Amino acid sequence: MEYCSTRWSLCGKRKENLKIGKMPYLNKRSSTRCGPTGRGGVLIPLEPLKEGHRIDPQERFFLEAAEKGDKHTMIRCLQGPNPVNVNCTNMLGRSAIQIAVDNENTEIVELLLKQEGVKIGDAVLYAIREGVYKIVEMLIDHPSVTRGMLGSDWSKTKHGNEESSDYSPDISPVILAAHCNQFEILQLLLLRGATIERPHELSCSCKKCQEQVHEDSLRHSLLRIHTYKALASPAWISLTSLDPILSAFKLSWDLAKKGLKENEFKDLYFDLAMQCKRFACDLLDQCRSSEEVIAVLNKETSSDEEDEPSSSGEKLTLARLKLALKYEQKQFVAHPHCQQLLTSIWYEGLPGWRKRNGFTKLLMCIGLILLLPFMAVYYWIFPRSKIGQILRSPFMKFLYHSASFGAFLSLLVCASTDISSKPGRERLRSPPPSVLEWLIVFWVTGFIWAECKQLWEEGLKAYVRQWWNWLDFIMLSLYLATFSLRIVAYIQVESGKYGPDNMQRKNWPVNDPTLISEGLFAVANVFSFARIIFLFQANQHLGPLQISLGCMLIDIAKFLFIFFLVLTSFACGLNQLYWYYNPSNNPGNRAFSTLGASYGTLFWSLFSLTQLKDIKIEDGPKFTELMGEILFMAYHAMAIIVLINMLIAMMSNSYQEIENHADMEWKFARSKLWMGYFDEGSTLPPPFNLIISPKSVYYFLRIIKQLICRCVTHNKHRKPRRKSVEGTIKDVMRRLVSRYIHQTKKQLRQDGVNEDDLLEIKQDISSLRYELREDRKREAARASGHIDSLKRDIIHSLRGSSPNSSPLRSSSIDKGQQLQQYHVPQTQQQQTHAQQQQQQSQQQQSSSLSLLTQQDLESLKRGIVSSIKNEMREVIAEAIQQSTANLNNNTPPLVLPSINSELYHTHLYTQL
């Protein structure tokens, strides 16, 4: 089958397969496939990789050398007659510099950066991901990398065909460094001018945001996610914020709200918010002394605040802790360092209280409660005494306020019984207040005054954020409404226009103010006793149960919305079915005669208070009764089997979530309870707080004086002290951040060896192998040169002492004597010369030979023996030629003494 002319064109059989709905890639008669094919004829329609056989062999060799760390091969490829393109890529689209950076090979990166026209591309991102500071520094110092490319201008350098498979164009170097928490690299980029622009709000309608959303809404959302991920990283907050803890608080709160708005990325936003909360806890965990903890928790939000204490022992404000409570930083508040400081402040003035047993504590509390009236009088007269300081401690304030509320509940119990009632009081439409009711009025007035002071100190936003304040507000409002209606009833009766004062209750008007006031008073009593649950937060066993109860109430509120819809649907259906039958004619059909009656009947049926006879119709059609029974059964199946069990599951889930973090939830709730008693003021509980003390008059006059001084001098004398305090807190923050960075780096070093580390070791071994191979080649070349030089020296020495240099004379002595006289001296001379030559060679070449291997020595021996044999042959040939010349001239031939060549060679070999 032939290939098509274009990549995606279809040949004839392929088109037929498409028409009949078959796979277009297979040919039934042949194993060959149409279209672009890989090895073996397998079709690859998308071609995600480059075809390896289309890569130039020299480029492939160059990229393989970069992968293996072969620097010298890369140098030869770059400096040859036909240099390779330094920006060539492999099948995955990675260039040599990206491969070298990924392998953390600094030498190869330095070599490639020296090449002209090299494109860095995503190599900067790879270096940041690997965390190699030196490589990142070399890359960003390259002339092709500008200051803007490190930040927001990075995406402008990307084109459609150059988009990286690893990172989106929105991931700039500074954002990636923040994502990876590379502290050193991020600091380097910040010093080079890199910045991160904070995203606009989701509801922003500026031109830039509208263009981005119109162009690509998903890309716009991902850009926001990547940016917030960088802003929420501990590295970015540590290096760019003067107050990292405050920045973490605000950012976590902001991210949590964005997660509620952008439900598509809710989990991502919540994870980032939790990351900021953990970072704040980690910074607090670095505190090593109480002074550092106090400096952190006592830090004011704004530098314009004037009530920030110095380190000289003024009263703690715990402004940072209040801010943590505001932003729901439960992990931070429940941290051991924070709780230890709170506990020490809570029991201030009561040393040894925590070491006593429970029975002793109970007896001491009862004794202190009984002394409350005397203590209140003494504190009213001597507020600055030692006993007054003890009464101002948070624990004593909590104890006396709890005792005061307990006394108030006792009054309510007495007022609800017949203890103080007089005969015939139930007939009076405007009964005069009794002694118990007057005491209740005083207590309620004291509670109202305390709530007003709390609202003034905390502010409206902080006050309404606590749902217990809502409970107090409702309770006190009901009591005020009760008192007001009693006054209205008294006025009406005294005017004489609304009937007599004494009459039977069954004859009272429905809207009688006294009846309404009694109803509101009953509801207020319910809220009053329910407020006892608020005090459970101080106990570690009852506190988690109280928190679970609050979460369950929220679940019930959610459930009631769905239940009301189901209840309404069945109530309307049954009312429509039964309203035709008049209840006067059919007394058994009163249950669904009206819509209100239908609601009541269906609701009470959940508690088995409705009978089946209520849906019966006397002398009515059977079909109507059948439909009524079916609807009634369907309602019970839906309400009892489905909805009630769903409510149980929701409450069980809420309880389990609280139970999983019971300690943290309880400590957070207890801290909110404690913070209400840490501030100055509200020392005496109701109703003792209604008495104006001399201290209150003094404070009022001092406030007026401060206002006058502020208007005149603008409070200039406080600036030096605030500067000192700010400097101290800044030093503490710097130390905490430094410790956190060192701790983080230490944990990274202690982590186990991963696959990336093994690949780096493999790359280092590969580079070392090629370096050793190049060194071996150079050493072998030097050794070969030494061997050749040694050969030449030995041959030159042999030629200088050969028999050719001594003249051969003819003599008239006997042939045997001539041979004997010549043979022995000649052999000794040769041996002596060889020994001298060997000693001289050993002295001159000792250093060179010491570097030779055993194989090189064997080669040297063979070369020397071969050269000596050749020299001896040349000497013998010259002697024979001279003898032949003498014979031609009738000169007696000179017989060359026989030389034992084997013995000579053996001796020379032994010396070598």
Tab-separated table of C-alpha atoms in Angstrom, residues 275-539:
chain	number	residue	atom	x	y	z
A	275	GLN	CA	0.117	25.798	53.834
A	276	CYS	CA	0.178	29.391	55.087
A	277	LYS	CA	-1.207	28.298	58.441
A	278	ARG	CA	1.485	25.637	58.796
A	279	PHE	CA	4.158	28.185	57.939
A	280	ALA	CA	2.995	30.510	60.717
A	281	CYS	CA	3.083	27.594	63.163
A	282	ASP	CA	6.576	26.632	61.997
A	283	LEU	CA	7.815	30.144	62.656
A	284	LEU	CA	6.302	30.109	66.127
A	285	ASP	CA	7.935	26.737	66.673
A	286	GLN	CA	11.356	28.369	66.202
A	287	CYS	CA	10.941	30.501	69.348
A	288	ARG	CA	13.430	29.516	72.028
A	289	SER	CA	12.413	31.729	74.935
A	290	SER	CA	9.364	33.343	76.463
A	291	GLU	CA	10.605	36.753	75.391
A	292	GLU	CA	10.512	35.738	71.741
A	293	VAL	CA	7.038	34.253	72.128
A	294	ILE	CA	5.813	37.444	73.805
A	295	ALA	CA	7.395	39.547	71.057
A	296	VAL	CA	5.562	37.515	68.411
A	297	LEU	CA	2.170	37.380	70.135
A	298	ASN	CA	2.307	40.980	71.315
A	299	LYS	CA	3.057	42.438	67.867
A	300	GLU	CA	0.612	45.098	66.732
A	301	THR	CA	-0.827	44.993	63.246
A	302	SER	CA	-0.207	48.645	62.395
A	303	SER	CA	2.733	50.808	63.317
A	304	ASP	CA	0.338	53.635	64.114
A	305	GLU	CA	-1.014	51.879	67.198
A	306	GLU	CA	-0.031	53.515	70.414
A	307	ASP	CA	-0.891	50.831	72.913
A	308	GLU	CA	1.875	48.453	71.955
A	309	PRO	CA	3.877	47.641	75.055
A	310	SER	CA	7.584	47.801	75.284
A	311	SER	CA	9.747	45.024	76.560
A	312	SER	CA	10.067	46.692	79.965
A	313	GLY	CA	7.193	44.805	81.540
A	314	GLU	CA	4.013	46.700	80.601
A	315	LYS	CA	0.686	44.861	80.407
A	316	LEU	CA	0.485	42.454	77.491
A	317	THR	CA	-2.039	43.217	74.775
A	318	LEU	CA	-1.552	39.990	72.782
A	319	ALA	CA	-2.604	41.811	69.630
A	320	ARG	CA	-1.141	39.136	67.348
A	321	LEU	CA	-2.990	36.399	69.229
A	322	LYS	CA	-6.256	38.313	68.858
A	323	LEU	CA	-5.563	38.577	65.169
A	324	ALA	CA	-4.982	34.814	65.013
A	325	LEU	CA	-8.369	34.280	66.650
A	326	LYS	CA	-9.934	36.641	64.137
A	327	TYR	CA	-8.466	34.821	61.128
A	328	GLU	CA	-9.320	31.361	62.522
A	329	GLN	CA	-5.673	30.285	62.865
A	330	LYS	CA	-6.459	27.255	64.991
A	331	GLN	CA	-3.081	25.549	64.600
A	332	PHE	CA	-1.268	28.726	65.593
A	333	VAL	CA	-3.423	29.359	68.663
A	334	ALA	CA	-3.246	25.709	69.768
A	335	HIS	CA	0.552	25.646	69.428
A	336	PRO	CA	2.309	24.588	72.667
A	337	HIS	CA	4.335	27.816	72.816
A	338	CYS	CA	1.200	29.928	72.573
A	339	GLN	CA	-0.761	27.810	75.048
A	340	GLN	CA	2.096	27.865	77.561
A	341	LEU	CA	2.114	31.669	77.546
A	342	LEU	CA	-1.678	31.847	77.820
A	343	THR	CA	-1.706	29.433	80.733
A	344	SER	CA	0.936	31.416	82.599
A	345	ILE	CA	-1.091	34.610	82.106
A	346	TRP	CA	-4.380	32.892	83.038
A	347	TYR	CA	-3.117	31.743	86.444
A	348	GLU	CA	-1.119	34.907	87.103
A	349	GLY	CA	-1.181	35.784	90.816
A	350	LEU	CA	-2.048	32.201	91.846
A	351	PRO	CA	1.278	30.360	92.116
A	352	GLY	CA	1.034	26.626	92.580
A	353	TRP	CA	-2.612	26.441	91.532
A	354	ARG	CA	-2.047	23.878	88.780
A	355	LYS	CA	-0.122	21.571	91.127
A	356	ARG	CA	-3.045	21.113	93.521
A	357	ASN	CA	-5.488	18.233	93.250
A	358	GLY	CA	-9.092	18.591	92.153
A	359	PHE	CA	-10.671	18.390	95.607
A	360	THR	CA	-8.431	21.137	96.970
A	361	LYS	CA	-9.235	23.333	93.980
A	362	LEU	CA	-12.959	22.811	94.522
A	363	LEU	CA	-12.752	23.823	98.183
A	364	MET	CA	-10.706	26.907	97.342
A	365	CYS	CA	-13.179	27.954	94.650
A	366	ILE	CA	-16.129	27.610	97.049
A	367	GLY	CA	-14.320	29.700	99.644
A	368	LEU	CA	-13.433	32.410	97.128
A	369	ILE	CA	-17.043	32.525	95.859
A	370	LEU	CA	-18.361	32.970	99.388
A	371	LEU	CA	-15.960	35.886	99.863
A	372	LEU	CA	-17.176	37.605	96.685
A	373	PRO	CA	-19.244	40.394	98.374
A	374	PHE	CA	-16.399	41.296	100.729
A	375	MET	CA	-13.835	41.128	97.939
A	376	ALA	CA	-15.962	43.402	95.766
A	377	VAL	CA	-16.216	46.033	98.525
A	378	TYR	CA	-12.498	45.839	99.256
A	379	TYR	CA	-11.630	46.171	95.551
A	380	TRP	CA	-14.002	49.117	95.212
A	381	ILE	CA	-12.047	50.946	97.975
A	382	PHE	CA	-8.482	49.703	97.276
A	383	PRO	CA	-8.214	48.750	93.597
A	384	ARG	CA	-4.391	49.023	93.490
A	385	SER	CA	-3.715	46.807	96.511
A	386	LYS	CA	-2.228	43.333	96.365
A	387	ILE	CA	-5.640	41.747	96.775
A	388	GLY	CA	-6.902	44.019	94.002
A	389	GLN	CA	-4.179	42.728	91.694
A	390	ILE	CA	-5.221	39.171	92.460
A	391	LEU	CA	-8.834	40.022	91.645
A	392	ARG	CA	-7.709	41.483	88.289
A	393	SER	CA	-6.096	38.175	87.287
A	394	PRO	CA	-7.982	36.422	84.462
A	395	PHE	CA	-8.776	33.314	86.463
A	396	MET	CA	-10.315	35.244	89.363
A	397	LYS	CA	-12.362	37.334	86.960
A	398	PHE	CA	-13.644	34.174	85.276
A	399	LEU	CA	-14.432	32.569	88.621
A	400	TYR	CA	-16.393	35.529	89.957
A	401	HIS	CA	-18.246	36.148	86.692
A	402	SER	CA	-19.238	32.470	86.562
A	403	ALA	CA	-20.374	32.625	90.185
A	404	SER	CA	-22.420	35.729	89.428
A	405	PHE	CA	-24.123	34.021	86.492
A	406	GLY	CA	-24.805	30.978	88.657
A	407	ALA	CA	-26.496	33.224	91.219
A	408	PHE	CA	-28.585	34.723	88.412
A	409	LEU	CA	-29.766	31.262	87.355
A	410	SER	CA	-30.681	30.527	90.940
A	411	LEU	CA	-32.856	33.630	90.971
A	412	LEU	CA	-34.552	32.472	87.788
A	413	VAL	CA	-35.302	29.092	89.338
A	414	CYS	CA	-36.791	30.767	92.400
A	415	ALA	CA	-38.816	33.155	90.257
A	416	SER	CA	-40.224	30.258	88.243
A	417	THR	CA	-41.608	28.507	91.325
A	418	ASP	CA	-44.172	29.435	93.941
A	419	ILE	CA	-41.607	30.550	96.498
A	420	SER	CA	-42.236	34.248	96.224
A	421	SER	CA	-45.748	34.218	94.792
A	422	LYS	CA	-48.647	35.555	96.794
A	423	PRO	CA	-52.197	34.184	96.721
A	424	GLY	CA	-54.227	35.651	93.880
A	425	ARG	CA	-51.196	36.969	92.038
A	426	GLU	CA	-52.159	34.988	88.954
A	427	ARG	CA	-55.353	37.113	88.613
A	428	LEU	CA	-53.484	40.444	88.476
A	429	ARG	CA	-52.970	41.852	84.970
A	430	SER	CA	-50.089	44.086	86.137
A	431	PRO	CA	-48.620	42.474	89.248
A	432	PRO	CA	-45.987	44.536	91.082
A	433	PRO	CA	-42.425	43.207	90.850
A	434	SER	CA	-41.302	40.996	93.685
A	435	VAL	CA	-37.927	41.084	95.413
A	436	LEU	CA	-36.624	38.286	93.186
A	437	GLU	CA	-37.764	40.126	90.097
A	438	TRP	CA	-36.009	43.290	91.269
A	439	LEU	CA	-32.813	41.294	91.780
A	440	ILE	CA	-33.215	39.832	88.291
A	441	VAL	CA	-33.583	43.362	86.928
A	442	PHE	CA	-30.333	44.406	88.607
A	443	TRP	CA	-28.483	41.381	87.277
A	444	VAL	CA	-29.801	41.893	83.743
A	445	THR	CA	-28.809	45.558	83.888
A	446	GLY	CA	-25.298	44.530	84.927
A	447	PHE	CA	-25.142	42.049	82.047
A	448	ILE	CA	-26.239	44.727	79.595
A	449	TRP	CA	-23.586	47.135	80.863
A	450	ALA	CA	-20.899	44.441	80.542
A	451	GLU	CA	-22.004	43.677	76.970
A	452	CYS	CA	-21.904	47.359	76.077
A	453	LYS	CA	-18.352	47.649	77.386
A	454	GLN	CA	-17.350	44.511	75.429
A	455	LEU	CA	-18.903	45.910	72.260
A	456	TRP	CA	-17.011	49.185	72.751
A	457	GLU	CA	-13.658	47.477	73.300
A	458	GLU	CA	-13.860	44.808	70.590
A	459	GLY	CA	-15.770	46.662	67.930
A	460	LEU	CA	-18.916	45.681	66.105
A	461	LYS	CA	-17.264	43.317	63.600
A	462	ALA	CA	-15.366	41.376	66.224
A	463	TYR	CA	-18.409	41.254	68.475
A	464	VAL	CA	-20.818	39.808	65.909
A	465	ARG	CA	-18.230	37.224	64.824
A	466	GLN	CA	-18.767	35.291	68.090
A	467	TRP	CA	-22.030	33.341	68.061
A	468	TRP	CA	-22.065	33.290	71.848
A	469	ASN	CA	-22.453	37.053	71.714
A	470	TRP	CA	-25.520	36.502	69.574
A	471	LEU	CA	-26.894	34.226	72.276
A	472	ASP	CA	-26.281	36.887	74.916
A	473	PHE	CA	-27.844	39.520	72.713
A	474	ILE	CA	-30.996	37.448	72.195
A	475	MET	CA	-31.239	36.594	75.891
A	476	LEU	CA	-30.851	40.184	77.057
A	477	SER	CA	-33.214	41.442	74.360
A	478	LEU	CA	-35.905	39.056	75.600
A	479	TYR	CA	-35.425	40.261	79.157
A	480	LEU	CA	-35.625	43.896	78.052
A	481	ALA	CA	-38.792	43.092	76.103
A	482	THR	CA	-40.213	41.396	79.200
A	483	PHE	CA	-39.507	44.412	81.393
A	484	SER	CA	-40.909	46.779	78.787
A	485	LEU	CA	-44.158	44.812	78.453
A	486	ARG	CA	-44.589	44.747	82.206
A	487	ILE	CA	-44.263	48.530	82.238
A	488	VAL	CA	-46.768	48.788	79.369
A	489	ALA	CA	-49.209	46.544	81.258
A	490	TYR	CA	-48.883	48.708	84.365
A	491	ILE	CA	-49.542	51.874	82.342
A	492	GLN	CA	-52.574	50.337	80.655
A	493	VAL	CA	-54.110	49.152	83.862
A	494	GLU	CA	-53.473	52.426	85.664
A	495	SER	CA	-55.110	54.353	82.837
A	496	GLY	CA	-58.343	52.401	83.350
A	497	LYS	CA	-59.038	52.057	79.639
A	498	TYR	CA	-58.160	48.368	79.286
A	499	GLY	CA	-60.407	46.751	81.836
A	500	PRO	CA	-59.994	45.839	85.479
A	501	ASP	CA	-56.710	44.786	87.022
A	502	ASN	CA	-58.024	41.664	88.763
A	503	MET	CA	-59.839	39.099	86.643
A	504	GLN	CA	-59.687	35.464	85.582
A	505	ARG	CA	-56.929	34.636	83.109
A	506	LYS	CA	-59.345	32.974	80.742
A	507	ASN	CA	-61.011	36.345	80.318
A	508	TRP	CA	-57.795	38.218	79.533
A	509	PRO	CA	-57.310	39.578	76.038
A	510	VAL	CA	-55.169	37.475	73.737
A	511	ASN	CA	-52.658	40.266	73.253
A	512	ASP	CA	-52.422	41.184	76.913
A	513	PRO	CA	-48.907	42.606	77.616
A	514	THR	CA	-48.580	40.522	80.780
A	515	LEU	CA	-49.201	37.292	78.888
A	516	ILE	CA	-46.726	38.221	76.207
A	517	SER	CA	-44.126	39.242	78.785
A	518	GLU	CA	-44.507	35.899	80.564
A	519	GLY	CA	-43.996	34.058	77.302
A	520	LEU	CA	-40.883	36.050	76.460
A	521	PHE	CA	-39.596	35.583	79.982
A	522	ALA	CA	-39.953	31.812	79.599
A	523	VAL	CA	-37.993	31.859	76.342
A	524	ALA	CA	-35.348	34.071	77.942
A	525	ASN	CA	-34.982	31.523	80.732
A	526	VAL	CA	-34.303	28.825	78.161
A	527	PHE	CA	-31.528	30.919	76.591
A	528	SER	CA	-30.139	31.727	80.023
A	529	PHE	CA	-29.738	28.102	81.011
A	530	ALA	CA	-28.407	27.241	77.555
A	531	ARG	CA	-25.663	29.770	78.115
A	532	ILE	CA	-24.128	27.455	80.714
A	533	ILE	CA	-22.773	25.453	77.790
A	534	PHE	CA	-20.518	28.410	77.038
A	535	LEU	CA	-18.646	27.751	80.287
A	536	PHE	CA	-17.919	24.161	79.232
A	537	GLN	CA	-15.112	25.445	77.000
A	538	ALA	CA	-12.884	25.780	80.055
A	539	ASN	CA	-12.990	22.011	80.642
